Amino acid sequence: MKKIFIKFTIVCLIAITAVSCGDDYLNDPVPTDAVTSDVIFGSRTGAEAFMSGMLRLFRAQYTNNDSAGLNSIYYARTVKGNDVIQGPTWFLYDYENANREPTYRRTTFTWNFCYDVINQANSFINGVEASELSEIDKKELIGQGKVIRALFYFQLAMEFQHAYNYDPSLPAPPIYTELSLDGKPMSTLQEMYDLIISDLTTAVADLPDTRLGKSYVNKAVANGILARVYQTTGNWSGAESAANAAYGGNPSSVLDAASYQNGFNDISNVEWIWGSPQSADQSNYYWGAPHSHADHYTTSYQGTFFNNDFVDLFSPTDVRNMFENGYGVSEDSYQHYITTKFSFTFDADHPIMRTAEMILVEAEAKYYNGDETGAHDLLWALQSNRDANAVKSSNTGTDLLEEILVERRKELYAELGVEWFDAKRYRRGITRTGNHRVGSSANLLPDDKKFFLKIPQEEIDANENIDASVNADR
């Protein structure tokens, strides 16, 4: 773990520059070896410059095209399921569900990237705590840092162990809440989720609704991440409340069907709660999955296709039905369907959280909380917005639940890896069907170990509190 904590330090990440109060943080802080923590945390402007640099890591060029930033974690999950087909290009080993060994890039990237951001979050939280900023500034800034820390511990929990409801006492990655050059032992899933939930509930209480721009964290973002976490732990009353607060509780005011076909590259879209903005000269360029893989009508990797069975779920009048046989190939070809959902340019913004997701989280939670009518009404609010000719189903019970889960796949395809996320938390398998390039050999069984990664060998080598036995039953 020493390598992680040496790699990024306060003095080499942040320069104190004026931070624009616009909708992005595109004027990235300039690295320096001369800025002290007293200067960084001597003003709110300095602390916000630090936060801008931390958020910039989300769209990094960290290791390689398939291991770039937060988008790479989400896209690796996307291609592991049944809905999306990845061609023989970047992410191909994730698509094969064969990219989890201790020395593989997916494993080392996911571990190192998450801990690098957590390290920065800890530096930020501890620096603000020790500062002489006002108590209001401290609460709000620390809340932002805790949201970022919780988000990346959540990724570690999901990526390096079984689902929470499989066995929360299982080993999970180490927990650090302050800077350390000494590696800690493995924690447990319970301990990790306790910290995640504590960070997020504190942030929800302390953060305002306002923020510098939609790339920054506010109360809505904190609630949205908390809703995802509560989905995973089965706290359905908490999930319902958090999801409702994240999107505001009025579906009609935060849904815009017409903009669904605008390329998914504009953070100003009313449906985006949180995103990473880019400009042509400050971009992660071809490392920007999904756009750089799913757009077949520009210079890109053109590597992402869609399962015929998935496409069949959409009616012809659904605005999300943006699939076409772009290559004029036969139905049995894995290249049969592409989508025009994502428009790739170097300044394409990346979505992280959208209102439609939160509406569906609330619907799922209402189902579990005994309010099937309310769940169905929320589901219908989205369905009728996306398809003017939609017909409300008569589903109840588990059929209604399954309809909600299918709608999540239809709404969020290729964005967050939602099919994988739902299969893991429900402890279901994923069976490849249709016209996949790689079929049954990539199937995932319920509680399959291929749902999580092994512990990186370089961590085992560097951390005296973790040895090779950690991977013995993984």
mmCIF file of N, CA and C in Angstrom, residues 376 379-380 383 390-396 399-400 403-404:
data_model
loop_
_atom_site.group_PDB
_atom_site.id
_atom_site.type_symbol
_atom_site.label_atom_id
_atom_site.label_comp_id
_atom_site.label_asym_id
_atom_site.label_seq_id
_atom_site.Cartn_x
_atom_site.Cartn_y
_atom_site.Cartn_z
ATOM 1 N N HIS A 376 -45.701 1.055 -9.227
ATOM 2 C CA HIS A 376 -46.178 0.951 -10.612
ATOM 3 C C HIS A 376 -46.388 2.333 -11.213
ATOM 4 N N LEU A 379 -42.984 3.711 -12.170
ATOM 5 C CA LEU A 379 -42.522 3.003 -13.366
ATOM 6 C C LEU A 379 -43.232 3.533 -14.602
ATOM 7 N N TRP A 380 -44.529 3.723 -14.477
ATOM 8 C CA TRP A 380 -45.316 4.209 -15.609
ATOM 9 C C TRP A 380 -44.953 5.651 -15.971
ATOM 10 N N GLN A 383 -42.008 5.109 -18.195
ATOM 11 C CA GLN A 383 -42.353 4.409 -19.435
ATOM 12 C C GLN A 383 -43.166 5.293 -20.382
ATOM 13 N N ALA A 390 -46.882 3.734 -25.206
ATOM 14 C CA ALA A 390 -46.755 2.679 -24.195
ATOM 15 C C ALA A 390 -48.117 2.370 -23.572
ATOM 16 N N VAL A 391 -48.269 1.137 -23.127
ATOM 17 C CA VAL A 391 -49.483 0.689 -22.454
ATOM 18 C C VAL A 391 -49.085 0.201 -21.058
ATOM 19 N N LYS A 392 -49.727 0.738 -20.054
ATOM 20 C CA LYS A 392 -49.398 0.354 -18.692
ATOM 21 C C LYS A 392 -49.751 -1.096 -18.451
ATOM 22 N N SER A 393 -48.813 -1.843 -17.877
ATOM 23 C CA SER A 393 -49.045 -3.258 -17.630
ATOM 24 C C SER A 393 -49.986 -3.456 -16.448
ATOM 25 N N SER A 394 -50.428 -4.682 -16.288
ATOM 26 C CA SER A 394 -51.249 -5.046 -15.127
ATOM 27 C C SER A 394 -50.435 -5.875 -14.136
ATOM 28 N N ASN A 395 -49.129 -5.820 -14.239
ATOM 29 C CA ASN A 395 -48.255 -6.650 -13.406
ATOM 30 C C ASN A 395 -48.374 -6.299 -11.925
ATOM 31 N N THR A 396 -48.322 -7.333 -11.119
ATOM 32 C CA THR A 396 -48.263 -7.199 -9.662
ATOM 33 C C THR A 396 -47.242 -8.192 -9.141
ATOM 34 N N ASP A 399 -43.846 -10.158 -10.756
ATOM 35 C CA ASP A 399 -43.871 -9.722 -12.158
ATOM 36 C C ASP A 399 -43.621 -8.213 -12.255
ATOM 37 N N LEU A 400 -44.154 -7.463 -11.314
ATOM 38 C CA LEU A 400 -43.916 -6.024 -11.292
ATOM 39 C C LEU A 400 -42.449 -5.734 -10.994
ATOM 40 N N GLU A 403 -40.438 -6.311 -14.020
ATOM 41 C CA GLU A 403 -40.649 -5.246 -15.002
ATOM 42 C C GLU A 403 -39.800 -4.020 -14.649
ATOM 43 N N ILE A 404 -39.694 -3.715 -13.374
ATOM 44 C CA ILE A 404 -38.849 -2.593 -12.940
ATOM 45 C C ILE A 404 -37.389 -2.864 -13.281
#
